[in-house]
Amino acid sequence: MSLSPRWRARSSIVVCSLLCLAATPVSVDGAEAWDGGGAPPEDAVWWLAAEEEVEPSPSADVEAEPAPSRDELRLGDEPAPDDEVEPDEDEVAPGIDEDDEDGEQDPEQDLEQDPEEQPEEEPEEERPAPGPSTPAVRSSPIPLGSVLVAVGVLLVGAIALGRLLRRRPHDRPAASAPAMPLRGTIAETAASEDQPPSAAEVPPPAEVSSAPPLQPVPSVSEVARVDRRTLDLLLEVGKALIDSGDAVSHVHDVLRRIATVQGASHVGIMVLPTALIVSIPEGDSVETEVAPAGQQGLRLDQVDEVVRIATAAEQGRLTPAEGIAAIAAARERPPPTSDRVRVGGYMLLTVGLAMLLRGGVLELAVAAGLGVAVGALQLASHRVRDSYQPVLPVVAAFGVAAAVFGLGRLLPQLAVFPPLVSPLIAFLPGAVLTTAVFELSTGHVISGAGRLAAGMLRLVLLALGILAAAQLLGVPAAEVTTATTTAVSVLEPWVGVAVFGIGMVVFHGVRRASLGWILIVLYVAYAGQVLGGLFFGTTLSAFFGALAMTPVAMVVARQEHGPPALVSFMPGFWLLVPGALGLAGITSFLDEDRVQGIDSLVTMGTSMVGIALGVLLGMVVGGELTAKLMGSARSHEPADV
């Protein structure tokens, strides 16, 4: 059946009206109805919550007066006082959120309250504004007497350095001049660059020819034979320098100068901490040799001999055959003292470091006894197979820690840090870590990262041994960094420097003539560290120690009986003890004292970076001083850090 147009229009109007009514909210007791779709209106939130959650009160059977409608409230009609119903305790008042268990009032309801009835807010506690920190010189724990001694040491060192620089040329040691005429045309050219010709050697003006003299062209076999001997010399010298602990950048420079003197300036050299690669072109082919290195450590007396051989090879005073034989003899050189004397030297080394750590009489006695045991273990380790070498740090650390912690239980006044760290000085990788940072700062990323990983692994092995002993005896390993010490005297660390240097010379077999020079370098390094710690804190003190030590070590290396700078640098690195800080940090970190461990590790990292930067800056100053001291003569300036 069809509808007429009139009914169709009416039907459309009715449908539209119903739709409009369905979309319009309806007021129910002051709240708007909500169909459940979307977010509920604000006026309906509390009403819906009260309807669903509030239980009826016991007085619900009493018939309550109807609440005024919204229109009545809008007209301003207020309900009579008699009609007011006291709210029940269980009834939820408007403006209170039912989900809030504390019954906090709605913020909009707070605004409608009388300002006089609102509680006064308590004033917030005023925080003091951050002010300037206390200067390090005012909060430094360094005694005044130690500061005065440091100033005196630096003044004496500056005066002695000035006297060395004012020496006349003929007072310089004869060892700096070539001992024999240089061989070959290229060697003669290098010698002419090093020393100006005398008046007798300069030809008359009439005999001077503008054309260079003709030289015989060597045959192909002679060139190959010379290159083969040069290649062997470069390999032996390079491996010996790497085993000495020298930085790869300096080893590369030394080998490059030796190759130039030997007539092989076209040689290709790549130096790594564990390998040496040398290539020499031969016509249409290239001869390359790869040699492992860094597996056999050398004593300081052997390092002294190796550096002198390398210096002679740089100056062309050694043939390749002579240089190879000299390096082999230096490697096979026996210790200059007996094993008993060397163990006594290690005991002095341990006691000296314990004095530097401000240990008391009891700590020094314990360190001396443990130093004898660890020194004997060090000498016996050379007869152990290479496969057992990585276990020695763990064994040494476990034995020393067990003894110290056991004595700590019997003697509560014993401070564990000095007698625990000082006997392990030979295992601490302070020099390795500092050399790693130096190589990283100079762009040798592979070598620096490798040394850094090896040094950190050594610290982890030592820390594992200490933690094992602590777990066995039930002693918190974190006490390693929290124990307090009582120094015997203000001068104790300064006496400890001398004891440390003497023990270093005896244990490592350094020439006795070098003892005085090594002590000068050590005292200057420690004095610079003390003054740096006074003004800039202990974290940056190592930078000033390295900065003061480096120029002195380079000038001392130019003296007749002075040790090479590489020999005097190593005791200086052990004196600045970045490895001791790292051992304490890793031990605390593994013992779940994360804050103390991270703090010690950050201090260790800052000390290593400071030492590397101090050496870099000190090398610049030392290079100018040695140039002034030795004129145009070349020097073996080590970059062993």
XYZ file of N, CA and C in Angstrom, residues 17 42 50 59 81 102 153 252 291 416 513 527 576 581 617 626:
48
model
N 11.600 13.986 14.915
C 11.372 14.417 16.300
C 11.818 13.354 17.287
N 30.172 15.152 33.113
C 30.762 15.468 34.417
C 29.712 15.416 35.522
N 27.542 6.811 42.995
C 26.784 6.646 44.235
C 25.683 5.614 44.060
N 19.067 3.889 58.074
C 17.919 4.798 58.167
C 17.210 4.965 56.840
N 15.647 25.020 56.861
C 16.556 24.328 57.780
C 15.959 23.074 58.335
N 41.162 7.807 50.523
C 41.453 8.769 51.580
C 40.354 9.787 51.739
N 111.621 19.806 47.253
C 112.093 18.833 46.264
C 112.030 19.413 44.857
N 107.503 2.261 16.235
C 107.420 2.514 14.792
C 108.412 3.591 14.376
N 106.273 -11.396 12.910
C 106.894 -12.003 14.087
C 106.021 -11.747 15.309
N 93.619 -2.955 56.223
C 93.888 -4.011 55.251
C 94.410 -3.481 53.922
N 124.742 2.580 39.041
C 124.997 3.976 38.683
C 123.714 4.717 38.344
N 106.567 14.668 44.286
C 106.371 16.064 44.691
C 105.334 16.750 43.811
N 102.782 6.228 40.910
C 101.506 6.940 40.831
C 100.311 6.018 41.059
N 94.179 1.850 42.525
C 92.818 2.392 42.536
C 91.865 1.490 41.760
N 102.295 16.350 27.364
C 102.754 17.721 27.535
C 104.193 17.764 28.017
N 115.976 18.774 25.908
C 117.027 17.908 25.385
C 117.660 18.483 24.123
